[in-house]
Amino acid sequence: MSDYTAPIADMRFALEEIAGIGEIARLPHCEQASPDLVDAVLEEAAKLAAGVLAPLNHIGDQQGSRLENGVVRTPEGFKEAYRQYVEGGWNALPFDPEHGGQGLPMVLATAVLEMWNAANMGFALCPLLNVGAVEALTAHGTDEQKRLYLPKLISGEWTGTMNLTEPQAGSDVGALRTRAVPDGAHYRITGQKIFITYGEHDMAENIVHLVLARLPDAPPGTRGISLFLVPKFVVNGDGSVGARNDVRCVSLEHKLGIHASPTCVLAFGDNGGAVGYLVGEENRGMECMFTMMNNARLNVGLQGVAIAERAYQHARDFARQRVQGRPVTAKAAGTYPIIHHPDVRRMLLLMRAQSEAMRALAYYTAGAIDRARHHPDAERRAQQQRRVDLLIPVVKAWCTDLGVEIASIGVQIHGGMGFIEETGAAQHLRDARIAPIYEGTNGIQANDLVGRKLLRDRGAAATELLADMRTIDRRLEAAPGEDIAGIRPALALAIDALGEATSWMVETGAADLPHALAGSASYLKLMGIVTGGALLAQGALAAEARVKTGTGDVAFNKAKLMTARFFAEHVLATAPGLVPAITGGATTMSFDLERL
Amino acid sequence: MSDYTAPIADMRFALEEIAGIGEIARLPHCEQASPDLVDAVLEEAAKLAAGVLAPLNHIGDQQGSRLENGVVRTPEGFKEAYRQYVEGGWNALPFDPEHGGQGLPMVLATAVLEMWNAANMGFALCPLLNVGAVEALTAHGTDEQKRLYLPKLISGEWTGTMNLTEPQAGSDVGALRTRAVPDGAHYRITGQKIFITYGEHDMAENIVHLVLARLPDAPPGTRGISLFLVPKFVVNGDGSVGARNDVRCVSLEHKLGIHASPTCVLAFGDNGGAVGYLVGEENRGMECMFTMMNNARLNVGLQGVAIAERAYQHARDFARQRVQGRPVTAKAAGTYPIIHHPDVRRMLLLMRAQSEAMRALAYYTAGAIDRARHHPDAERRAQQQRRVDLLIPVVKAWCTDLGVEIASIGVQIHGGMGFIEETGAAQHLRDARIAPIYEGTNGIQANDLVGRKLLRDRGAAATELLADMRTIDRRLEAAPGEDIAGIRPALALAIDALGEATSWMVETGAADLPHALAGSASYLKLMGIVTGGALLAQGALAAEARVKTGTGDVAFNKAKLMTARFFAEHVLATAPGLVPAITGGATTMSFDLERL
């Protein structure tokens, strides 16, 4: 078991100095996000996270959700926690005020979502999936659909799901077979979906399934897929909940982690077809799904940040309490907490520095979403959208890969106790392990980054990003202090490496796509490291300036500088060494498959 | 669930070309290890591993060992499998023929042990712990103790355990409190031990606990610890099993992995004191324990190799079967197994190349143990012992860290199915996670490498290793072929980086030990990568020569070349980037602990 305290000071620093929330709060539709409101939101959210959600994390893992006679029972306390979450208005935070949302900027919602996921990832998955449903309906729903479903989904009284996967259709969504047949004003849906997160549960009055299915005579593949809204209970014209629809949960998966989150097999139409409503146009379901996916990918990346923070706090608290032997740093005889051992410090700093880099990247990207939506200048909006499109796969894959690594370091710091389930450190590792897989595997993110984001504009968006990073590098060059000087050489070499790899990718991808894709995962990792490192350097410059002007807590600001320096020495320095893996695809592609 | 096939061809290649089993078979006491015998042993062991142990791996995970009324029941099939293992004479393989052992070289025993661990790590832990008991008694037992216990421990009819840890005494063994009071010709042992692997089970007639405890008035710390033999059933003078001793299992831990292996809390002396016999001299228990530990560390490192191989086979077989979408490499429309996707290939090769590098390092070190024991030339024995001492912590820590990483890649290749426990991929990750922790955490291995192995001889053994690696580099320079040419630049730079880091460590460690230890884990990783890469390069040279002379299977030998090249591009190339983390200990040590 472990406690969780939302790292509000670190979050605020990232919001202000990395994402630029001050500038965002001056954009149209974002004016609410005054410093006072931001503080109030963070502090209230932190209370719910620490006081209600975090204590249920271990219980959720131990009990899991259970299927009993077609009904899914969430773990003890979850229903009540969800009630508090809804009543506090938390679900409505980022959504359009037109349908009852609070309309706060994405960047602030991102910080709050980090808290839910750090406190209790198994719980947070329910609202996380809901976001996708709201976004799909907001973008593609009819006015009637919006009127009937959005207010309840936004308040959280009802929850939403995403139904893509079937046994034969995982990453290859186009292979799905669920059918939709017109039946008067609606459709009848028949088929089986798997891996449906919170596909059935007892925390909300109704569940709104967004389901990909094929119309009769639809073209094969992804061009023949349409999106349908299939409520658990059919909704009457006055918005009241009506008859039970023909969809049921037939089993739950027995998973490595996120036990609290019910992963359902859903059967649609066993009794004649579930009532469904078309969302958007026929055969354009994939586009609607992509609307949901882009932000969902950011949010899954954020789960990597969140679980890393949780694991870090858990390991740090243990290292402060666990007395074991005399470290070489000890001046006097006796025994000391293990936090004094040099290698334990190294592990903690590796957790912390990478968590902060991930947070910087996630919040920065969320801020870019706000600018892309609300900036008055169209060119700036377009430029910020390019930045978002480029970085979304990096946030998703880099942060979730690191989430697993960092949770694993957390286990290690606990020593033998880390392997005992009672301790709770292992849960973080088990929970973290799903994030590189769902919402598009990290391999798919890498292919997306190279195949779509890099090659389609021939590296234009990446070149803009590189130019921004070089600006940070020049500012480092001009800034004083030993710690800044300790960051700069690694960052400069890392930016060069990313520049080199980007040029290579753009050239090679055009001529020999498989060769380029064989290096795409390493390229994504490089971009994550360099962008994360550049953003930490930007933070270090701000911290240095704060120290100089006597703004804020000196020790806090110095720790920011040292964290950036540690990241430079331990992570940024490894960036140039990734280039041969990126450009070495020939070895990968020519290896004799029979000999694997 | 997954199958396992021992990679006999790869094992034989590593035995011959990396460890030099041909040369070892010409040493005194090793003559039995003729090529024919080696083949026969590997093939028979492979049958037991694949046919008996591997099918029990998933069952062992699902059922776990259970404590019922003080009796531990191992999972279904384990007792019978152990009987077959003992009857086949497998337990006796590496031990001294004087007490019934087969006296085969360590290097061959290592290959066989890899199979047991790959097939079923939860099972293999029982014989693994037994090895330590045999070695401690062989080195430090009285003639009477050897006569009474060794034959049964060597045959495997009885099993051995290592009892070090207590709740307050983990890595700090010196803090242990278990007491031993003289009582006539023996002692009475009282205290509680935790984390005792196979401390109680139903597979053998008797269990021989080797227990660290304190005599009355023993000096504090590690200098006041003695080693005792405490049998589960007291053994009569004629070797027959007598009365139940005063030791019992009071609980089993609920662990992340290795569920089949009972991790016991043992209570000694609840009814007046367990009968124990002193092994070695009073207060010299730590030395006896180190006898057990050095090889145990090699064997735990080998678990990293084994689980990596198992995870690799599992993922590869899945990638060959799972049809999903059309990869960019496909020449025709339709769907294909995912092994054709460039990023899946990359992941499989990353698993494979690192597994082979780990195997090379482990077998090489085992071969050095044989030479250190049996080489007729005293100087050569001493030099090989230096090599063993240097590399043992590297084998333990590098291979077990990679074991976790590789098992995690295995989960990833399975996509969503990887997160479902039924698939079995997640078990490998859960099982692998213990190996970086037990038998001395990997942080302790890093401290051992730098503090003991490097600083005590001021880098002499490391310098010898570097010289051997430079010889390989020069041979690469002189060798033909594009693949060899693709390996060399990365290896040369990596050796330089290790040389630079070694000089820095030796200098800094003498002046500022904490600073050096803060970089010790990164230094160990660097040594693992460079040594593993150099040994793969040595294998590549041999493979190139085999291709040229038409020896063996051309495709097999070419795959060896390509694997070494892939490792050079993806892993060796990252070596120089580790140096700033090694030398950057000042950041780690000056970070404000209050701000962590």
Short mmCIF file of C-alpha atoms in Angstrom, two decimals, chain A residues 195-481:
data_model
loop_
_atom_site.label_atom_id
_atom_site.label_comp_id
_atom_site.label_asym_id
_atom_site.label_seq_id
_atom_site.Cartn_x
_atom_site.Cartn_y
_atom_site.Cartn_z
CA PHE A 195 -11.04 -5.72 -24.61
CA ILE A 196 -13.82 -3.23 -23.82
CA THR A 197 -12.70 -1.16 -20.86
CA TYR A 198 -15.55 -0.54 -18.41
CA GLY A 199 -17.83 -2.14 -20.99
CA GLU A 200 -20.06 -3.07 -18.06
CA HIS A 201 -19.99 -1.83 -14.47
CA ASP A 202 -22.12 -0.64 -11.58
CA MET A 203 -20.92 2.94 -11.14
CA ALA A 204 -23.26 4.73 -13.56
CA GLU A 205 -26.90 4.67 -14.52
CA ASN A 206 -26.22 4.06 -18.18
CA ILE A 207 -23.32 3.16 -20.46
CA VAL A 208 -22.99 4.58 -23.95
CA HIS A 209 -21.05 2.25 -26.23
CA LEU A 210 -19.47 3.69 -29.34
CA VAL A 211 -19.19 0.72 -31.64
CA LEU A 212 -17.45 0.22 -34.95
CA ALA A 213 -19.45 -2.05 -37.25
CA ARG A 214 -20.10 -2.83 -40.92
CA LEU A 215 -23.23 -2.00 -42.85
CA PRO A 216 -24.53 -4.56 -45.33
CA ASP A 217 -22.57 -4.28 -48.58
CA ALA A 218 -19.97 -2.00 -47.01
CA PRO A 219 -16.62 -2.05 -48.81
CA PRO A 220 -13.98 -4.27 -47.20
CA GLY A 221 -11.30 -2.97 -44.86
CA THR A 222 -11.29 0.32 -43.00
CA ARG A 223 -13.31 2.08 -45.69
CA GLY A 224 -16.34 0.00 -44.85
CA ILE A 225 -16.58 0.79 -41.17
CA SER A 226 -19.23 2.97 -39.57
CA LEU A 227 -19.59 4.26 -36.02
CA PHE A 228 -22.68 3.53 -33.94
CA LEU A 229 -23.92 4.65 -30.60
CA VAL A 230 -25.33 1.70 -28.64
CA PRO A 231 -26.63 2.55 -25.18
CA LYS A 232 -26.83 -0.10 -22.47
CA PHE A 233 -30.33 1.18 -21.74
CA VAL A 234 -32.19 2.73 -24.67
CA VAL A 235 -32.76 6.42 -24.05
CA ASN A 236 -36.23 7.85 -24.49
CA GLY A 237 -36.93 11.07 -26.35
CA ASP A 238 -37.19 12.97 -23.08
CA GLY A 239 -33.76 11.78 -22.03
CA SER A 240 -35.02 9.25 -19.51
CA VAL A 241 -33.58 5.76 -19.41
CA GLY A 242 -35.74 3.13 -21.09
CA ALA A 243 -35.50 -0.56 -21.93
CA ARG A 244 -32.39 -2.72 -21.55
CA ASN A 245 -30.64 -2.99 -24.90
CA ASP A 246 -29.43 -6.25 -26.44
CA VAL A 247 -25.82 -5.98 -25.32
CA ARG A 248 -24.29 -7.89 -22.45
CA CYS A 249 -20.98 -8.68 -20.87
CA VAL A 250 -20.19 -12.35 -21.33
CA SER A 251 -16.81 -12.45 -19.62
CA LEU A 252 -14.03 -10.44 -18.04
CA GLU A 253 -10.37 -10.90 -18.86
CA HIS A 254 -7.91 -12.09 -16.22
CA LYS A 255 -5.19 -9.52 -16.66
CA LEU A 256 -1.66 -8.75 -15.49
CA GLY A 257 -2.76 -5.43 -14.03
CA ILE A 258 -5.47 -2.75 -13.82
CA HIS A 259 -7.60 -5.38 -12.09
CA ALA A 260 -10.15 -2.84 -10.93
CA SER A 261 -10.94 -1.92 -14.51
CA PRO A 262 -13.30 -4.48 -16.03
CA THR A 263 -12.04 -5.55 -19.45
CA CYS A 264 -15.14 -6.95 -21.04
CA VAL A 265 -16.12 -9.26 -23.82
CA LEU A 266 -19.37 -7.71 -25.05
CA ALA A 267 -21.95 -9.62 -27.05
CA PHE A 268 -24.18 -7.43 -29.17
CA GLY A 269 -27.43 -8.74 -30.61
CA ASP A 270 -27.78 -12.21 -29.12
CA ASN A 271 -31.52 -11.52 -28.96
CA GLY A 272 -32.25 -10.00 -32.31
CA GLY A 273 -29.82 -7.11 -32.50
CA ALA A 274 -28.88 -4.24 -30.24
CA VAL A 275 -30.45 -0.88 -31.05
CA GLY A 276 -27.78 1.43 -32.43
CA TYR A 277 -27.65 4.89 -33.95
CA LEU A 278 -25.29 5.98 -36.67
CA VAL A 279 -22.75 8.59 -35.62
CA GLY A 280 -21.41 10.64 -38.50
CA GLU A 281 -21.66 9.35 -42.04
CA GLU A 282 -21.88 5.78 -43.25
CA ASN A 283 -18.49 4.16 -43.83
CA ARG A 284 -16.68 7.08 -42.21
CA GLY A 285 -16.37 5.40 -38.82
CA MET A 286 -12.58 5.33 -38.88
CA GLU A 287 -12.41 9.11 -39.16
CA CYS A 288 -14.75 9.47 -36.19
CA MET A 289 -12.63 6.98 -34.29
CA PHE A 290 -9.48 8.96 -35.01
CA THR A 291 -11.15 12.00 -33.45
CA MET A 292 -11.43 10.00 -30.26
CA MET A 293 -8.00 8.48 -30.56
CA ASN A 294 -5.72 11.45 -30.79
CA ASN A 295 -6.60 12.80 -27.38
CA ALA A 296 -6.96 9.31 -26.00
CA ARG A 297 -3.36 8.74 -27.01
CA LEU A 298 -2.27 11.83 -25.15
CA ASN A 299 -4.20 10.62 -22.12
CA VAL A 300 -2.66 7.16 -22.25
CA GLY A 301 0.76 8.78 -22.48
CA LEU A 302 -0.23 10.68 -19.39
CA GLN A 303 -0.89 7.38 -17.64
CA GLY A 304 2.79 6.67 -18.14
CA VAL A 305 3.62 9.96 -16.42
CA ALA A 306 1.13 9.27 -13.64
CA ILE A 307 2.21 5.77 -12.82
CA ALA A 308 5.85 6.88 -12.89
CA GLU A 309 5.08 9.62 -10.37
CA ARG A 310 3.16 7.21 -8.15
CA ALA A 311 5.94 4.61 -8.29
CA TYR A 312 8.50 7.31 -7.58
CA GLN A 313 6.71 8.56 -4.48
CA HIS A 314 6.25 5.00 -3.27
CA ALA A 315 9.91 4.12 -3.71
CA ARG A 316 11.14 7.41 -2.25
CA ASP A 317 9.00 7.01 0.86
CA PHE A 318 10.25 3.45 1.30
CA ALA A 319 13.87 4.53 0.83
CA ARG A 320 13.44 7.15 3.51
CA GLN A 321 12.01 4.66 6.00
CA ARG A 322 13.86 1.43 5.32
CA VAL A 323 16.92 1.29 7.57
CA GLN A 324 19.52 -1.12 6.29
CA GLY A 325 23.27 -1.04 6.79
CA ARG A 326 25.72 1.80 6.74
CA PRO A 327 26.14 3.63 3.45
CA VAL A 328 29.59 4.76 2.34
CA THR A 329 28.38 8.32 2.71
CA ALA A 330 27.73 7.92 6.45
CA LYS A 331 29.97 9.98 8.66
CA ALA A 332 29.24 8.00 11.83
CA ALA A 333 28.70 4.34 12.67
CA GLY A 334 25.21 2.92 12.89
CA THR A 335 22.47 2.13 10.41
CA TYR A 336 20.76 4.53 8.03
CA PRO A 337 17.81 4.69 5.67
CA ILE A 338 18.74 3.32 2.27
CA ILE A 339 18.13 6.68 0.59
CA HIS A 340 21.71 7.51 1.58
CA HIS A 341 23.17 4.79 -0.65
CA PRO A 342 24.57 6.33 -3.84
CA ASP A 343 22.92 3.79 -6.10
CA VAL A 344 19.52 4.23 -4.43
CA ARG A 345 19.83 7.98 -5.00
CA ARG A 346 20.71 7.31 -8.62
CA MET A 347 17.64 5.14 -9.07
CA LEU A 348 15.36 7.69 -7.42
CA LEU A 349 16.77 10.50 -9.54
CA LEU A 350 16.39 8.41 -12.67
CA MET A 351 12.73 7.92 -11.78
CA ARG A 352 12.25 11.56 -10.92
CA ALA A 353 14.15 13.14 -13.81
CA GLN A 354 12.42 10.99 -16.40
CA SER A 355 9.01 11.53 -14.81
CA GLU A 356 9.54 15.28 -14.99
CA ALA A 357 10.67 15.11 -18.60
CA MET A 358 7.58 13.07 -19.46
CA ARG A 359 5.32 15.49 -17.62
CA ALA A 360 6.96 18.39 -19.44
CA LEU A 361 6.32 16.74 -22.79
CA ALA A 362 2.70 15.80 -21.98
CA TYR A 363 1.74 19.21 -20.63
CA TYR A 364 3.57 20.96 -23.44
CA THR A 365 1.57 18.93 -25.96
CA ALA A 366 -1.70 19.61 -24.12
CA GLY A 367 -0.88 23.32 -24.20
CA ALA A 368 -0.32 23.07 -27.93
CA ILE A 369 -3.80 21.55 -28.26
CA ASP A 370 -5.27 24.60 -26.50
CA ARG A 371 -3.36 26.92 -28.84
CA ALA A 372 -4.33 24.88 -31.90
CA ARG A 373 -7.99 25.21 -30.88
CA HIS A 374 -8.16 28.74 -29.59
CA HIS A 375 -5.32 30.92 -30.85
CA PRO A 376 -6.71 33.91 -32.74
CA ASP A 377 -4.06 33.63 -35.44
CA ALA A 378 -4.90 30.92 -37.98
CA GLU A 379 -1.29 30.36 -38.92
CA ARG A 380 -0.32 29.87 -35.32
CA ARG A 381 -3.22 27.48 -34.85
CA ALA A 382 -2.06 25.45 -37.84
CA GLN A 383 1.52 25.44 -36.63
CA GLN A 384 0.45 24.30 -33.17
CA GLN A 385 -1.71 21.57 -34.71
CA ARG A 386 1.33 20.32 -36.63
CA ARG A 387 3.23 20.22 -33.36
CA VAL A 388 0.40 18.28 -31.69
CA ASP A 389 0.15 15.78 -34.52
CA LEU A 390 3.89 15.22 -34.45
CA LEU A 391 4.16 14.82 -30.70
CA ILE A 392 1.05 12.77 -29.86
CA PRO A 393 2.63 9.43 -30.82
CA VAL A 394 5.78 10.44 -28.94
CA VAL A 395 3.84 11.26 -25.79
CA LYS A 396 1.93 8.01 -26.05
CA ALA A 397 4.83 5.68 -26.71
CA TRP A 398 7.78 7.31 -25.00
CA CYS A 399 5.90 8.05 -21.77
CA THR A 400 4.32 4.62 -21.54
CA ASP A 401 7.56 2.76 -22.24
CA LEU A 402 9.21 4.83 -19.55
CA GLY A 403 6.25 4.30 -17.23
CA VAL A 404 7.04 0.58 -17.26
CA GLU A 405 10.77 1.15 -16.79
CA ILE A 406 10.24 3.56 -13.93
CA ALA A 407 7.74 1.33 -12.16
CA SER A 408 10.29 -1.46 -12.50
CA ILE A 409 12.98 0.70 -10.86
CA GLY A 410 10.45 1.34 -8.10
CA VAL A 411 10.18 -2.40 -7.47
CA GLN A 412 13.97 -2.63 -7.42
CA ILE A 413 14.38 0.07 -4.78
CA HIS A 414 12.12 -1.97 -2.49
CA GLY A 415 14.47 -4.95 -2.68
CA GLY A 416 12.85 -8.24 -1.67
CA MET A 417 9.78 -6.39 -0.42
CA GLY A 418 9.20 -5.10 -3.93
CA PHE A 419 8.42 -8.61 -5.13
CA ILE A 420 5.81 -9.17 -2.42
CA GLU A 421 2.37 -8.08 -3.60
CA GLU A 422 1.38 -6.68 -0.22
CA THR A 423 3.94 -3.90 -0.64
CA GLY A 424 2.12 -2.49 -3.64
CA ALA A 425 5.21 -1.60 -5.70
CA ALA A 426 4.62 -4.53 -8.02
CA GLN A 427 1.08 -3.33 -8.75
CA HIS A 428 2.45 -0.18 -10.34
CA LEU A 429 4.59 -2.28 -12.67
CA ARG A 430 1.68 -4.56 -13.53
CA ASP A 431 -0.67 -1.63 -14.09
CA ALA A 432 1.88 0.31 -16.14
CA ARG A 433 2.44 -2.60 -18.52
CA ILE A 434 -0.84 -2.13 -20.40
CA ALA A 435 -0.16 1.43 -21.48
CA PRO A 436 2.41 0.62 -24.20
CA ILE A 437 -0.13 -1.78 -25.67
CA TYR A 438 -3.58 -0.24 -25.78
CA GLU A 439 -4.75 2.77 -27.76
CA GLY A 440 -2.44 1.66 -30.59
CA THR A 441 0.67 -0.31 -29.61
CA ASN A 442 3.86 1.66 -29.31
CA GLY A 443 5.05 0.06 -32.54
CA ILE A 444 1.99 1.54 -34.24
CA GLN A 445 2.80 4.92 -32.70
CA ALA A 446 6.29 4.70 -34.16
CA ASN A 447 4.91 3.83 -37.58
CA ASP A 448 2.45 6.71 -37.24
CA LEU A 449 5.25 9.11 -36.33
CA VAL A 450 7.43 8.14 -39.26
CA GLY A 451 4.87 7.04 -41.84
CA ARG A 452 2.27 9.77 -41.29
CA LYS A 453 3.71 12.60 -39.28
CA LEU A 454 7.22 12.75 -40.72
CA LEU A 455 7.00 11.51 -44.28
CA ARG A 456 3.73 13.18 -45.30
CA ASP A 457 5.11 16.69 -44.77
CA ARG A 458 8.66 15.62 -45.60
CA GLY A 459 9.87 16.54 -42.13
CA ALA A 460 8.45 20.07 -42.03
CA ALA A 461 6.85 19.78 -38.56
CA ALA A 462 9.93 18.02 -37.20
CA THR A 463 12.16 20.75 -38.61
CA GLU A 464 10.07 23.38 -36.82
CA LEU A 465 10.46 21.45 -33.58
CA LEU A 466 14.22 21.18 -34.10
CA ALA A 467 14.42 24.94 -34.69
CA ASP A 468 12.62 25.59 -31.40
CA MET A 469 15.00 23.26 -29.60
CA ARG A 470 18.01 25.03 -31.11
CA THR A 471 16.61 28.27 -29.69
CA ILE A 472 16.65 26.68 -26.24
CA ASP A 473 20.19 25.54 -26.89
CA ARG A 474 21.26 29.10 -27.75
CA ARG A 475 19.62 30.39 -24.60
CA LEU A 476 21.53 27.79 -22.60
CA GLU A 477 24.74 28.94 -24.23
CA ALA A 478 24.07 32.50 -23.09
CA ALA A 479 22.94 31.58 -19.57
CA PRO A 480 25.22 31.50 -16.54
CA GLY A 481 25.92 28.81 -13.99
#
